Amino acid sequence: MELTAGSTTRSRAVTGLILGYFAVFAYATITNDPLAATVTQLGFGIVAIAVGAMLYGQRPAPRSALTAAAGCLVAGGVLTVGAVLTQSAVVDGLSSLLVLLGLGCYGYAIWRAN
C-alpha cells in the first residue's frame, strides 16, 4: 500500500486526533467527569471517520478489503456520533460492531499485502 502525496500531513493530523482522544479519555477516566466522557465518545467517532477517510484515499482498487475497512470505519464513526446524540444503545452497539468489522478488514488487507 503506497502513500499518496500529501499523506504526511493527513497522517500527522490523524495521529494528533488519536493522541488528543487518549488525553481526553485519560482525563475522563481519572476525574469521572460525564462531560469529558461524552467528549471522549464524540472523539472516538471523529477518529474513526478520519481513519476511514484516510484509508479510503489509500485503497488500491474500488473493491478491496481496504475499501471495506474504510467504509465500515466511517459508518461506525457516524453511528458513534449518532449514538451520543440519541443515547440509543442499539445504535451504539451497531457502531461498535462496524468499527470492529472495519478493524478486521484493515487487518486482513495488511495480512494480504504482506
JSON list of C-alpha atoms in Angstrom, two decimals:
[
{"chain": "A", "resi": 1, "resn": "MET", "atom": "CA", "xyz": [0.00, 0.00, 0.00]},
{"chain": "A", "resi": 2, "resn": "GLU", "atom": "CA", "xyz": [1.62, 3.17, -1.16]},
{"chain": "A", "resi": 3, "resn": "LEU", "atom": "CA", "xyz": [1.16, 6.50, 0.47]},
{"chain": "A", "resi": 4, "resn": "THR", "atom": "CA", "xyz": [-0.07, 9.27, -1.77]},
{"chain": "A", "resi": 5, "resn": "ALA", "atom": "CA", "xyz": [1.29, 12.79, -1.99]},
{"chain": "A", "resi": 6, "resn": "GLY", "atom": "CA", "xyz": [0.24, 14.96, 0.93]},
{"chain": "A", "resi": 7, "resn": "SER", "atom": "CA", "xyz": [-0.49, 11.98, 3.13]},
{"chain": "A", "resi": 8, "resn": "THR", "atom": "CA", "xyz": [2.15, 13.00, 5.68]},
{"chain": "A", "resi": 9, "resn": "THR", "atom": "CA", "xyz": [0.04, 15.97, 6.72]},
{"chain": "A", "resi": 10, "resn": "ARG", "atom": "CA", "xyz": [-3.10, 13.81, 6.93]},
{"chain": "A", "resi": 11, "resn": "SER", "atom": "CA", "xyz": [-1.23, 11.17, 8.91]},
{"chain": "A", "resi": 12, "resn": "ARG", "atom": "CA", "xyz": [0.01, 13.76, 11.37]},
{"chain": "A", "resi": 13, "resn": "ALA", "atom": "CA", "xyz": [-3.48, 15.21, 11.75]},
{"chain": "A", "resi": 14, "resn": "VAL", "atom": "CA", "xyz": [-4.97, 11.77, 12.40]},
{"chain": "A", "resi": 15, "resn": "THR", "atom": "CA", "xyz": [-2.15, 10.99, 14.85]},
{"chain": "A", "resi": 16, "resn": "GLY", "atom": "CA", "xyz": [-2.89, 14.26, 16.64]},
{"chain": "A", "resi": 17, "resn": "LEU", "atom": "CA", "xyz": [-6.58, 13.35, 16.82]},
{"chain": "A", "resi": 18, "resn": "ILE", "atom": "CA", "xyz": [-5.75, 9.94, 18.27]},
{"chain": "A", "resi": 19, "resn": "LEU", "atom": "CA", "xyz": [-3.37, 11.41, 20.86]},
{"chain": "A", "resi": 20, "resn": "GLY", "atom": "CA", "xyz": [-5.98, 14.04, 21.77]},
{"chain": "A", "resi": 21, "resn": "TYR", "atom": "CA", "xyz": [-8.58, 11.31, 22.13]},
{"chain": "A", "resi": 22, "resn": "PHE", "atom": "CA", "xyz": [-6.37, 9.37, 24.55]},
{"chain": "A", "resi": 23, "resn": "ALA", "atom": "CA", "xyz": [-5.62, 12.52, 26.57]},
{"chain": "A", "resi": 24, "resn": "VAL", "atom": "CA", "xyz": [-9.33, 13.29, 26.99]},
{"chain": "A", "resi": 25, "resn": "PHE", "atom": "CA", "xyz": [-10.02, 9.60, 27.67]},
{"chain": "A", "resi": 26, "resn": "ALA", "atom": "CA", "xyz": [-7.41, 9.57, 30.45]},
{"chain": "A", "resi": 27, "resn": "TYR", "atom": "CA", "xyz": [-8.86, 12.76, 31.93]},
{"chain": "A", "resi": 28, "resn": "ALA", "atom": "CA", "xyz": [-12.41, 11.38, 31.80]},
{"chain": "A", "resi": 29, "resn": "THR", "atom": "CA", "xyz": [-11.29, 8.14, 33.44]},
{"chain": "A", "resi": 30, "resn": "ILE", "atom": "CA", "xyz": [-9.32, 9.83, 36.21]},
{"chain": "A", "resi": 31, "resn": "THR", "atom": "CA", "xyz": [-11.88, 12.52, 37.05]},
{"chain": "A", "resi": 32, "resn": "ASN", "atom": "CA", "xyz": [-15.06, 10.58, 36.25]},
{"chain": "A", "resi": 33, "resn": "ASP", "atom": "CA", "xyz": [-16.33, 13.73, 34.50]},
{"chain": "A", "resi": 34, "resn": "PRO", "atom": "CA", "xyz": [-19.51, 12.99, 32.48]},
{"chain": "A", "resi": 35, "resn": "LEU", "atom": "CA", "xyz": [-18.87, 15.84, 30.04]},
{"chain": "A", "resi": 36, "resn": "ALA", "atom": "CA", "xyz": [-15.36, 14.57, 29.35]},
{"chain": "A", "resi": 37, "resn": "ALA", "atom": "CA", "xyz": [-16.80, 11.06, 28.84]},
{"chain": "A", "resi": 38, "resn": "THR", "atom": "CA", "xyz": [-19.22, 12.45, 26.25]},
{"chain": "A", "resi": 39, "resn": "VAL", "atom": "CA", "xyz": [-16.41, 14.32, 24.52]},
{"chain": "A", "resi": 40, "resn": "THR", "atom": "CA", "xyz": [-14.42, 11.07, 24.53]},
{"chain": "A", "resi": 41, "resn": "GLN", "atom": "CA", "xyz": [-17.25, 9.24, 22.78]},
{"chain": "A", "resi": 42, "resn": "LEU", "atom": "CA", "xyz": [-17.59, 12.00, 20.19]},
{"chain": "A", "resi": 43, "resn": "GLY", "atom": "CA", "xyz": [-13.82, 12.00, 19.72]},
{"chain": "A", "resi": 44, "resn": "PHE", "atom": "CA", "xyz": [-13.85, 8.25, 19.09]},
{"chain": "A", "resi": 45, "resn": "GLY", "atom": "CA", "xyz": [-16.40, 8.75, 16.33]},
{"chain": "A", "resi": 46, "resn": "ILE", "atom": "CA", "xyz": [-14.39, 11.54, 14.77]},
{"chain": "A", "resi": 47, "resn": "VAL", "atom": "CA", "xyz": [-11.18, 9.47, 14.90]},
{"chain": "A", "resi": 48, "resn": "ALA", "atom": "CA", "xyz": [-12.95, 6.51, 13.26]},
{"chain": "A", "resi": 49, "resn": "ILE", "atom": "CA", "xyz": [-14.25, 8.78, 10.48]},
{"chain": "A", "resi": 50, "resn": "ALA", "atom": "CA", "xyz": [-10.80, 10.34, 9.96]},
{"chain": "A", "resi": 51, "resn": "VAL", "atom": "CA", "xyz": [-9.01, 6.98, 9.84]},
{"chain": "A", "resi": 52, "resn": "GLY", "atom": "CA", "xyz": [-11.65, 5.60, 7.48]},
{"chain": "A", "resi": 53, "resn": "ALA", "atom": "CA", "xyz": [-11.29, 8.59, 5.18]},
{"chain": "A", "resi": 54, "resn": "MET", "atom": "CA", "xyz": [-7.51, 8.23, 5.19]},
{"chain": "A", "resi": 55, "resn": "LEU", "atom": "CA", "xyz": [-7.78, 4.52, 4.34]},
{"chain": "A", "resi": 56, "resn": "TYR", "atom": "CA", "xyz": [-10.24, 5.30, 1.56]},
{"chain": "A", "resi": 57, "resn": "GLY", "atom": "CA", "xyz": [-7.64, 7.53, -0.05]},
{"chain": "A", "resi": 58, "resn": "GLN", "atom": "CA", "xyz": [-5.08, 4.70, 0.06]},
{"chain": "A", "resi": 59, "resn": "ARG", "atom": "CA", "xyz": [-7.22, 1.91, -1.39]},
{"chain": "A", "resi": 60, "resn": "PRO", "atom": "CA", "xyz": [-5.67, 0.11, -4.35]},
{"chain": "A", "resi": 61, "resn": "ALA", "atom": "CA", "xyz": [-8.98, -0.75, -6.03]},
{"chain": "A", "resi": 62, "resn": "PRO", "atom": "CA", "xyz": [-12.66, 0.13, -5.58]},
{"chain": "A", "resi": 63, "resn": "ARG", "atom": "CA", "xyz": [-13.44, -3.43, -4.47]},
{"chain": "A", "resi": 64, "resn": "SER", "atom": "CA", "xyz": [-10.82, -4.26, -1.86]},
{"chain": "A", "resi": 65, "resn": "ALA", "atom": "CA", "xyz": [-10.60, -5.11, 1.82]},
{"chain": "A", "resi": 66, "resn": "LEU", "atom": "CA", "xyz": [-9.19, -1.63, 2.41]},
{"chain": "A", "resi": 67, "resn": "THR", "atom": "CA", "xyz": [-12.30, -0.10, 0.85]},
{"chain": "A", "resi": 68, "resn": "ALA", "atom": "CA", "xyz": [-14.48, -2.24, 3.12]},
{"chain": "A", "resi": 69, "resn": "ALA", "atom": "CA", "xyz": [-12.40, -1.20, 6.13]},
{"chain": "A", "resi": 70, "resn": "ALA", "atom": "CA", "xyz": [-12.73, 2.47, 5.23]},
{"chain": "A", "resi": 71, "resn": "GLY", "atom": "CA", "xyz": [-16.48, 2.20, 4.73]},
{"chain": "A", "resi": 72, "resn": "CYS", "atom": "CA", "xyz": [-17.02, 0.34, 8.00]},
{"chain": "A", "resi": 73, "resn": "LEU", "atom": "CA", "xyz": [-14.89, 2.79, 9.97]},
{"chain": "A", "resi": 74, "resn": "VAL", "atom": "CA", "xyz": [-16.64, 5.84, 8.53]},
{"chain": "A", "resi": 75, "resn": "ALA", "atom": "CA", "xyz": [-20.09, 4.32, 9.06]},
{"chain": "A", "resi": 76, "resn": "GLY", "atom": "CA", "xyz": [-19.14, 3.23, 12.58]},
{"chain": "A", "resi": 77, "resn": "GLY", "atom": "CA", "xyz": [-17.84, 6.71, 13.38]},
{"chain": "A", "resi": 78, "resn": "VAL", "atom": "CA", "xyz": [-21.01, 8.36, 12.11]},
{"chain": "A", "resi": 79, "resn": "LEU", "atom": "CA", "xyz": [-23.12, 5.94, 14.13]},
{"chain": "A", "resi": 80, "resn": "THR", "atom": "CA", "xyz": [-20.98, 6.61, 17.22]},
{"chain": "A", "resi": 81, "resn": "VAL", "atom": "CA", "xyz": [-21.76, 10.31, 16.94]},
{"chain": "A", "resi": 82, "resn": "GLY", "atom": "CA", "xyz": [-25.42, 9.41, 16.36]},
{"chain": "A", "resi": 83, "resn": "ALA", "atom": "CA", "xyz": [-25.41, 7.17, 19.44]},
{"chain": "A", "resi": 84, "resn": "VAL", "atom": "CA", "xyz": [-24.09, 10.03, 21.58]},
{"chain": "A", "resi": 85, "resn": "LEU", "atom": "CA", "xyz": [-26.75, 12.39, 20.25]},
{"chain": "A", "resi": 86, "resn": "THR", "atom": "CA", "xyz": [-29.65, 9.94, 20.55]},
{"chain": "A", "resi": 87, "resn": "GLN", "atom": "CA", "xyz": [-28.45, 7.96, 23.60]},
{"chain": "A", "resi": 88, "resn": "SER", "atom": "CA", "xyz": [-29.53, 4.80, 21.78]},
{"chain": "A", "resi": 89, "resn": "ALA", "atom": "CA", "xyz": [-27.99, 1.53, 22.95]},
{"chain": "A", "resi": 90, "resn": "VAL", "atom": "CA", "xyz": [-28.88, -0.15, 19.65]},
{"chain": "A", "resi": 91, "resn": "VAL", "atom": "CA", "xyz": [-27.08, 2.49, 17.59]},
{"chain": "A", "resi": 92, "resn": "ASP", "atom": "CA", "xyz": [-24.12, 2.33, 19.98]},
{"chain": "A", "resi": 93, "resn": "GLY", "atom": "CA", "xyz": [-23.90, -1.44, 19.61]},
{"chain": "A", "resi": 94, "resn": "LEU", "atom": "CA", "xyz": [-24.14, -1.24, 15.82]},
{"chain": "A", "resi": 95, "resn": "SER", "atom": "CA", "xyz": [-21.43, 1.43, 15.72]},
{"chain": "A", "resi": 96, "resn": "SER", "atom": "CA", "xyz": [-19.13, -0.78, 17.81]},
{"chain": "A", "resi": 97, "resn": "LEU", "atom": "CA", "xyz": [-19.79, -3.71, 15.51]},
{"chain": "A", "resi": 98, "resn": "LEU", "atom": "CA", "xyz": [-18.99, -1.67, 12.40]},
{"chain": "A", "resi": 99, "resn": "VAL", "atom": "CA", "xyz": [-15.77, -0.29, 13.90]},
{"chain": "A", "resi": 100, "resn": "LEU", "atom": "CA", "xyz": [-14.64, -3.80, 14.85]},
{"chain": "A", "resi": 101, "resn": "LEU", "atom": "CA", "xyz": [-15.52, -5.06, 11.38]},
{"chain": "A", "resi": 102, "resn": "GLY", "atom": "CA", "xyz": [-13.52, -2.17, 9.89]},
{"chain": "A", "resi": 103, "resn": "LEU", "atom": "CA", "xyz": [-10.51, -3.04, 12.03]},
{"chain": "A", "resi": 104, "resn": "GLY", "atom": "CA", "xyz": [-10.83, -6.67, 10.98]},
{"chain": "A", "resi": 105, "resn": "CYS", "atom": "CA", "xyz": [-10.96, -5.73, 7.30]},
{"chain": "A", "resi": 106, "resn": "TYR", "atom": "CA", "xyz": [-7.93, -3.50, 7.77]},
{"chain": "A", "resi": 107, "resn": "GLY", "atom": "CA", "xyz": [-6.03, -6.34, 9.44]},
{"chain": "A", "resi": 108, "resn": "TYR", "atom": "CA", "xyz": [-6.99, -8.63, 6.58]},
{"chain": "A", "resi": 109, "resn": "ALA", "atom": "CA", "xyz": [-5.84, -6.06, 4.00]},
{"chain": "A", "resi": 110, "resn": "ILE", "atom": "CA", "xyz": [-2.47, -5.72, 5.76]},
{"chain": "A", "resi": 111, "resn": "TRP", "atom": "CA", "xyz": [-2.12, -9.51, 6.03]},
{"chain": "A", "resi": 112, "resn": "ARG", "atom": "CA", "xyz": [-2.88, -9.95, 2.30]},
{"chain": "A", "resi": 113, "resn": "ALA", "atom": "CA", "xyz": [-0.44, -7.18, 1.33]},
{"chain": "A", "resi": 114, "resn": "ASN", "atom": "CA", "xyz": [2.44, -8.94, 3.06]}
]
